[in-house]
């Protein structure tokens, strides 16, 4: 009897395990078809309950709750675009940081959860998760909890709601998702309403922004003050479900939401003259290379990238796709050619270039010129959000292309910006002040109303204002020295307490990140028109100067040359450039010389044959 | 082709060892250069000067290249520039040397006629040097790229090594001076012959 019970128990347990596995497999549905699935969805609120659009107190829908019925949202939230604050997230190669910009204080602070060189972690600046989302949520695809480690039950998140990962930013077809509406919702602190507003599913009366911190959203009085959601009932089908026009592979427009740029300022190519990336012209999509698994670990495509799940992604880099991987002696280890990628012959290019230069150094970004040009990006300048006042001189000041040697010794093109902020220096370390903390003092001392850059003036007048600001900051703290970081320098009050003096400091060093787009055609690559594009005394590749850009006008800003950035020997560079002067003549001389040697060897050969014959005849 | 590729790969892994052996051979040859020989080998003063210059260029080429090979590093920076400049000089010098030494190499008889070993050594050095130079010219004229260029670099390495070894051996043979007794013996033989 006892034995029978044990057998029954074991069988029951085994069946339960099998059932659990089946249940897990069935909870995340897959169509298995290459055809897109038509999504008619029952919208769920943050509490998991179905939305009744007819209810007067209908809440906004939660993308997370709605999508997780069929998709492993928990895994997706750990993807590259949604998780930055988690320590386990591999930061990979440094990319564009968020730039906390405030025109009133002249601040442009590089901020990143990923700990890239030259950036500040938000928490180290005293920037709360809510403040981060408020400032940068306009170009964040959601995921306040996963990206910024927000605690959704605390602070103003109790009022604004969670900013869920918004799947429709990338997977919405066409123009079904509005960036403008999304950013307006973020600006109003209507985080929980952002997805619905962007999709045009409802209108919102009121905004969280106007509500006091101490409001209790759980109380009847508090709930009455929250924004009211007016659903568009025409979007609901007869069965109460809403159609979401979803694509599996995001369109390029989705990527452009956050990854656009435009040249501005002097020498900028007009938009209508700008050519698209050569891959896009060939009909490819961004997501053909920058693809991901369900966990959304998006491949960034740089050499040596390690996929968090250990997947093989080497063939999704430039070399991996275009070149066969060989052992350096002609034996092919892995073949390239994915998606029809042509094999570059690089005829006439000594192999040393392929070791020292990345593919992007010659093929990507704007061609180097005598002066780097200003560029604006989505993340830094809120491109995509319509503005009538956006100007070429707006902060933050970013320049490109800046060819520099990375930590691995390879030369790549970069975008570069110089930090600018008010702060304090103590024991050699500089701690920035956030714009919020600095504004009151700056306004009082400098009488700045809206824009420090515009109202600072020029020359001595500008310096006098900065000095006045530093003097005011000095009153607030006596254990540290007030500083203003700008244009690659740290500015302090001199011994007389009135004039400014400057020095260099790591906190003032420029912050750079490699760029890889737009890729130019092969005929427009550096060096395609001859070696002297780079190996010449006036070649921008090596000799273009780069002057630091700062808020404070500086008659003698720090200037770096290509020799500095590329860590070259100036004399060696000059020697190479000299050797290229007579290269064409030498080619001719060399051909003649080799022909002479060949003739002499032929004569010797005939002479030897004749000698052997003579010897045979004599014998 | 796979057989050739396999052979090339097998040889490539042994290149540093071959470089070491080549350097050893050069050292031995240099030592033998100071030994006396029964018979001098003369190629003419002009050819001797040009040969010496070409040998110097080969030494610079070898020094710049082999230091990288033996360190397991690539050829970069000043050594690369020195290699390129010396290579350019070498191409011109071997052509001039070949023209200047040709009469001596073709001489059918005479006391200082280069023997067969010397002629073979000089011809071999010229051939290897020309192949080494031509393999680089192919890239300068943008004739090849990619995998083909890697193969040409292998050819360049081995031809260069061969040119170095043969140049050192040939230079050592030509540089050796005759015995004084052997010189007298040759003079007696010449007198007997003329009588």
Coordinates of N, CA, C and O in Angstrom, one line a residue, chain A residues 240-334:
Chain A
X240 N -14.6 45.0 -28.2 CA -13.9 45.8 -27.1 C -12.4 45.8 -27.3 O -11.7 46.2 -26.4
X241 N -11.9 45.2 -28.4 CA -10.4 45.2 -28.6 C -10.0 46.3 -29.6 O -10.8 46.8 -30.4
X242 N -8.8 46.7 -29.4 CA -8.2 47.7 -30.2 C -7.2 47.2 -31.2 O -6.4 46.3 -30.8
X243 N -7.2 47.7 -32.4 CA -6.2 47.2 -33.4 C -4.9 48.0 -33.2 O -4.9 49.2 -33.2
X244 N -3.8 47.2 -33.1 CA -2.5 47.8 -33.0 C -1.8 47.4 -34.3 O -1.6 46.2 -34.6
X245 N -1.4 48.4 -35.1 CA -0.7 48.1 -36.4 C 0.8 47.9 -36.1 O 1.6 48.8 -36.0
X246 N 1.1 46.6 -36.0 CA 2.5 46.2 -35.5 C 3.3 45.5 -36.6 O 2.7 44.7 -37.3
X247 N 4.6 45.8 -36.6 CA 5.5 45.1 -37.5 C 6.5 44.4 -36.6 O 6.9 44.9 -35.6
X248 N 7.0 43.3 -37.1 CA 8.0 42.5 -36.4 C 9.3 43.3 -36.4 O 10.0 43.5 -35.4
X249 N 9.7 43.7 -37.6 CA 11.0 44.3 -37.8 C 10.8 45.8 -37.9 O 10.0 46.3 -38.8
X250 N 11.3 46.6 -37.0 CA 11.1 48.0 -37.0 C 11.5 48.7 -38.3 O 12.5 48.3 -38.9
X251 N 10.8 49.7 -38.7 CA 11.2 50.5 -39.9 C 12.4 51.4 -39.5 O 12.7 51.6 -38.4
X252 N 13.0 52.0 -40.6 CA 14.1 52.9 -40.3 C 13.6 54.1 -39.6 O 14.3 54.7 -38.8
X253 N 12.3 54.5 -39.9 CA 11.8 55.7 -39.2 C 11.8 55.5 -37.7 O 12.0 56.5 -36.9
X254 N 11.5 54.3 -37.2 CA 11.5 54.0 -35.8 C 12.9 54.3 -35.2 O 13.0 54.9 -34.1
X255 N 13.9 53.9 -35.9 CA 15.3 54.1 -35.4 C 15.6 55.6 -35.4 O 16.3 56.1 -34.6
X256 N 15.1 56.2 -36.5 CA 15.5 57.7 -36.6 C 14.9 58.5 -35.5 O 15.3 59.6 -35.3
X257 N 13.9 57.9 -34.8 CA 13.3 58.7 -33.7 C 14.4 59.1 -32.7 O 14.4 60.3 -32.3
X258 N 15.3 58.3 -32.4 CA 16.4 58.6 -31.5 C 17.8 58.7 -32.1 O 18.7 59.1 -31.5
X259 N 17.9 58.2 -33.3 CA 19.2 58.1 -34.0 C 19.3 59.0 -35.2 O 19.9 58.6 -36.2
X260 N 18.8 60.2 -35.1 CA 18.9 61.1 -36.3 C 20.0 62.1 -35.9 O 20.3 62.4 -34.7
X261 N 20.5 62.8 -37.0 CA 21.5 63.9 -36.7 C 21.3 64.8 -37.9 O 20.9 64.4 -39.0
X262 N 21.8 66.0 -37.7 CA 21.8 67.0 -38.8 C 23.0 67.9 -38.6 O 23.3 68.4 -37.5
X263 N 23.6 68.2 -39.7 CA 24.8 69.1 -39.7 C 24.2 70.5 -39.6 O 23.2 70.9 -40.2
X264 N 24.8 71.4 -38.8 CA 24.4 72.8 -38.7 C 25.6 73.7 -38.7 O 26.7 73.2 -38.6
X265 N 25.3 75.0 -38.8 CA 26.4 75.9 -38.7 C 27.1 76.1 -40.0 O 26.7 75.6 -41.1
X266 N 28.3 76.7 -39.9 CA 29.1 77.1 -41.1 C 29.5 75.8 -41.8 O 30.1 74.9 -41.2
X267 N 29.4 75.8 -43.1 CA 29.8 74.7 -43.9 C 29.0 73.5 -43.9 O 29.3 72.5 -44.5
X268 N 27.8 73.6 -43.2 CA 26.9 72.4 -43.2 C 26.3 72.1 -44.5 O 25.8 73.1 -45.2
X269 N 26.3 70.9 -44.9 CA 25.6 70.5 -46.2 C 24.1 70.6 -46.0 O 23.5 70.1 -45.0
X270 N 23.4 71.3 -46.9 CA 21.9 71.4 -46.8 C 21.3 70.0 -46.8 O 21.8 69.1 -47.4
X271 N 20.2 69.9 -46.1 CA 19.6 68.6 -45.9 C 19.2 67.9 -47.3 O 19.4 66.7 -47.5
X272 N 18.8 68.8 -48.2 CA 18.4 68.2 -49.5 C 19.6 67.7 -50.3 O 19.4 67.0 -51.3
X273 N 20.8 68.1 -49.9 CA 22.0 67.6 -50.6 C 22.6 66.4 -49.9 O 23.6 65.9 -50.4
X274 N 22.1 66.1 -48.8 CA 22.7 65.0 -48.1 C 22.3 63.6 -48.6 O 21.1 63.4 -48.9
X275 N 23.2 62.7 -48.8 CA 22.9 61.4 -49.3 C 22.8 60.4 -48.2 O 23.5 60.5 -47.2
X276 N 21.8 59.5 -48.4 CA 21.6 58.5 -47.3 C 22.7 57.6 -47.2 O 23.6 57.5 -48.1
X277 N 22.7 56.8 -46.1 CA 23.7 55.8 -45.9 C 23.6 54.8 -47.1 O 22.5 54.5 -47.5
X278 N 24.8 54.3 -47.5 CA 24.8 53.5 -48.7 C 24.0 52.2 -48.5 O 23.5 51.6 -49.4
X279 N 23.9 51.7 -47.3 CA 23.2 50.5 -47.0 C 21.7 50.7 -47.2 O 21.0 49.9 -47.7
X280 N 21.2 51.9 -46.8 CA 19.8 52.2 -46.9 C 19.5 52.4 -48.4 O 18.4 52.0 -48.8
X281 N 20.4 53.0 -49.1 CA 20.2 53.2 -50.5 C 20.1 51.8 -51.2 O 19.4 51.7 -52.2
X282 N 20.8 50.9 -50.7 CA 20.7 49.5 -51.3 C 19.5 48.7 -50.9 O 19.3 47.6 -51.3
X283 N 18.6 49.4 -50.1 CA 17.4 48.7 -49.7 C 17.4 48.0 -48.4 O 16.4 47.4 -48.0
X284 N 18.5 48.2 -47.6 CA 18.5 47.5 -46.3 C 17.9 48.4 -45.3 O 17.6 49.6 -45.5
X285 N 17.5 47.7 -44.2 CA 17.0 48.4 -43.0 C 18.0 48.4 -41.9 O 18.9 47.6 -41.8
X286 N 17.8 49.4 -41.0 CA 18.7 49.5 -39.9 C 18.7 48.1 -39.1 O 19.8 47.6 -38.7
X287 N 17.5 47.5 -39.0 CA 17.4 46.3 -38.2 C 17.9 45.1 -38.9 O 18.0 44.0 -38.3
X288 N 18.4 45.2 -40.1 CA 19.0 44.1 -40.8 C 20.3 43.8 -40.2 O 20.8 42.6 -40.2
X289 N 21.0 44.8 -39.7 CA 22.3 44.6 -39.0 C 22.1 44.7 -37.5 O 22.7 43.9 -36.7
X290 N 21.4 45.7 -37.1 CA 21.2 45.9 -35.6 C 20.0 45.2 -35.2 O 18.9 45.7 -34.8
X291 N 20.1 43.9 -35.2 CA 19.0 43.0 -34.9 C 19.1 42.5 -33.5 O 20.1 42.7 -32.8
X292 N 18.0 41.9 -33.0 CA 18.1 41.3 -31.6 C 17.2 40.1 -31.5 O 16.3 39.9 -32.4
X293 N 17.4 39.4 -30.4 CA 16.6 38.3 -30.1 C 15.4 38.8 -29.3 O 15.2 40.0 -29.2
X294 N 14.6 37.9 -28.7 CA 13.4 38.4 -28.0 C 13.8 39.2 -26.8 O 13.1 40.1 -26.4
X295 N 15.0 38.9 -26.2 CA 15.5 39.7 -25.0 C 15.9 41.1 -25.4 O 16.3 41.9 -24.6
X296 N 15.8 41.4 -26.7 CA 16.1 42.8 -27.2 C 17.5 43.2 -26.9 O 17.8 44.4 -26.6
X297 N 18.5 42.3 -26.9 CA 19.9 42.7 -26.8 C 20.3 43.1 -28.2 O 20.9 42.3 -29.0
X298 N 20.1 44.3 -28.5 CA 20.3 44.8 -29.9 C 21.8 44.8 -30.2 O 22.6 45.3 -29.5
X299 N 22.1 44.2 -31.4 CA 23.5 44.2 -31.8 C 23.9 45.6 -32.2 O 23.2 46.2 -33.0
X300 N 25.0 46.1 -31.7 CA 25.4 47.4 -32.0 C 26.4 47.4 -33.2 O 26.5 48.5 -33.9
X301 N 27.0 46.3 -33.5 CA 27.8 46.2 -34.7 C 29.2 46.6 -34.7 O 29.8 46.8 -35.8
X302 N 29.8 46.7 -33.5 CA 31.2 47.1 -33.5 C 32.1 45.9 -33.4 O 31.6 44.8 -33.0
X303 N 33.3 46.0 -33.9 CA 34.3 44.9 -33.9 C 34.5 44.4 -32.4 O 34.7 45.2 -31.6
X304 N 34.4 43.1 -32.3 CA 34.7 42.5 -31.0 C 33.5 42.6 -30.0 O 33.7 42.3 -28.8
X305 N 32.4 42.9 -30.5 CA 31.2 43.0 -29.7 C 30.9 41.6 -29.1 O 30.9 40.6 -29.8
X306 N 30.5 41.6 -27.8 CA 30.2 40.3 -27.1 C 28.7 40.4 -26.8 O 28.2 41.3 -26.1
X307 N 27.9 39.5 -27.4 CA 26.5 39.4 -27.1 C 26.2 38.9 -25.7 O 26.9 37.9 -25.3
X308 N 25.3 39.5 -24.9 CA 25.1 39.1 -23.6 C 24.7 37.6 -23.5 O 24.9 37.0 -22.5
X309 N 24.0 37.1 -24.5 CA 23.6 35.7 -24.4 C 24.6 34.8 -25.1 O 24.3 33.6 -25.3
X310 N 25.7 35.4 -25.5 CA 26.8 34.5 -26.1 C 26.5 34.2 -27.5 O 27.2 33.3 -28.0
X311 N 25.5 34.8 -28.1 CA 25.3 34.5 -29.5 C 26.4 35.0 -30.4 O 27.1 36.0 -30.1
X312 N 26.5 34.4 -31.6 CA 27.6 34.8 -32.5 C 27.1 36.0 -33.3 O 26.1 35.9 -34.1
X313 N 27.7 37.1 -33.1 CA 27.3 38.3 -33.8 C 28.4 39.0 -34.6 O 28.3 40.1 -35.1
X314 N 29.6 38.2 -34.7 CA 30.7 38.8 -35.4 C 30.4 39.1 -36.9 O 30.9 40.0 -37.4
X315 N 29.5 38.3 -37.5 CA 29.1 38.6 -38.9 C 28.2 39.8 -39.0 O 27.9 40.1 -40.2
X316 N 27.8 40.4 -38.0 CA 27.0 41.6 -38.1 C 27.8 42.9 -37.8 O 27.2 43.9 -37.5
X317 N 29.1 42.8 -38.0 CA 29.9 44.0 -38.0 C 30.4 44.2 -39.4 O 30.1 43.4 -40.3
X318 N 31.1 45.4 -39.6 CA 31.5 45.7 -41.0 C 32.4 44.6 -41.5 O 32.1 44.0 -42.6
X319 N 33.4 44.2 -40.8 CA 34.3 43.2 -41.3 C 33.6 41.8 -41.4 O 33.8 41.1 -42.4
X320 N 32.9 41.6 -40.4 CA 32.2 40.2 -40.4 C 31.3 40.0 -41.5 O 31.1 38.9 -42.0
X321 N 30.7 41.1 -42.0 CA 29.7 41.0 -43.1 C 30.4 41.1 -44.5 O 30.0 40.3 -45.4
X322 N 31.4 41.9 -44.6 CA 32.0 42.2 -45.9 C 33.2 41.4 -46.2 O 33.6 41.2 -47.4
X323 N 33.9 41.0 -45.2 CA 35.2 40.3 -45.4 C 35.1 38.9 -44.9 O 34.5 38.6 -43.9
X324 N 35.8 38.0 -45.6 CA 36.1 36.7 -45.1 C 37.1 36.8 -43.9 O 38.1 37.5 -44.0
X325 N 36.8 36.1 -42.8 CA 37.8 36.1 -41.8 C 38.9 35.1 -42.1 O 38.6 34.0 -42.4
X326 N 40.1 35.6 -42.1 CA 41.2 34.7 -42.5 C 42.2 34.7 -41.4 O 42.2 35.6 -40.4
X327 N 43.2 33.9 -41.5 CA 44.3 33.8 -40.5 C 45.4 34.7 -40.8 O 46.5 34.6 -40.2
X328 N 45.2 35.6 -41.8 CA 46.3 36.5 -42.2 C 47.3 35.9 -43.2 O 48.2 36.5 -43.7
X329 N 47.0 34.6 -43.6 CA 47.9 33.9 -44.6 C 47.1 33.3 -45.7 O 47.5 32.4 -46.3
X330 N 45.9 33.9 -45.9 CA 45.1 33.5 -47.0 C 44.1 32.4 -46.7 O 43.2 32.1 -47.6
X331 N 44.1 31.7 -45.6 CA 43.2 30.7 -45.2 C 41.9 31.3 -44.7 O 42.0 32.0 -43.7
X332 N 40.8 31.0 -45.3 CA 39.5 31.6 -44.9 C 39.0 30.8 -43.7 O 38.7 29.6 -43.8
X333 N 38.7 31.5 -42.6 CA 38.1 30.9 -41.4 C 36.6 31.0 -41.4 O 35.9 30.1 -40.9
X334 N 36.1 32.1 -41.8 CA 34.6 32.3 -41.8 C 34.3 33.2 -43.0 O 35.0 34.2 -43.2

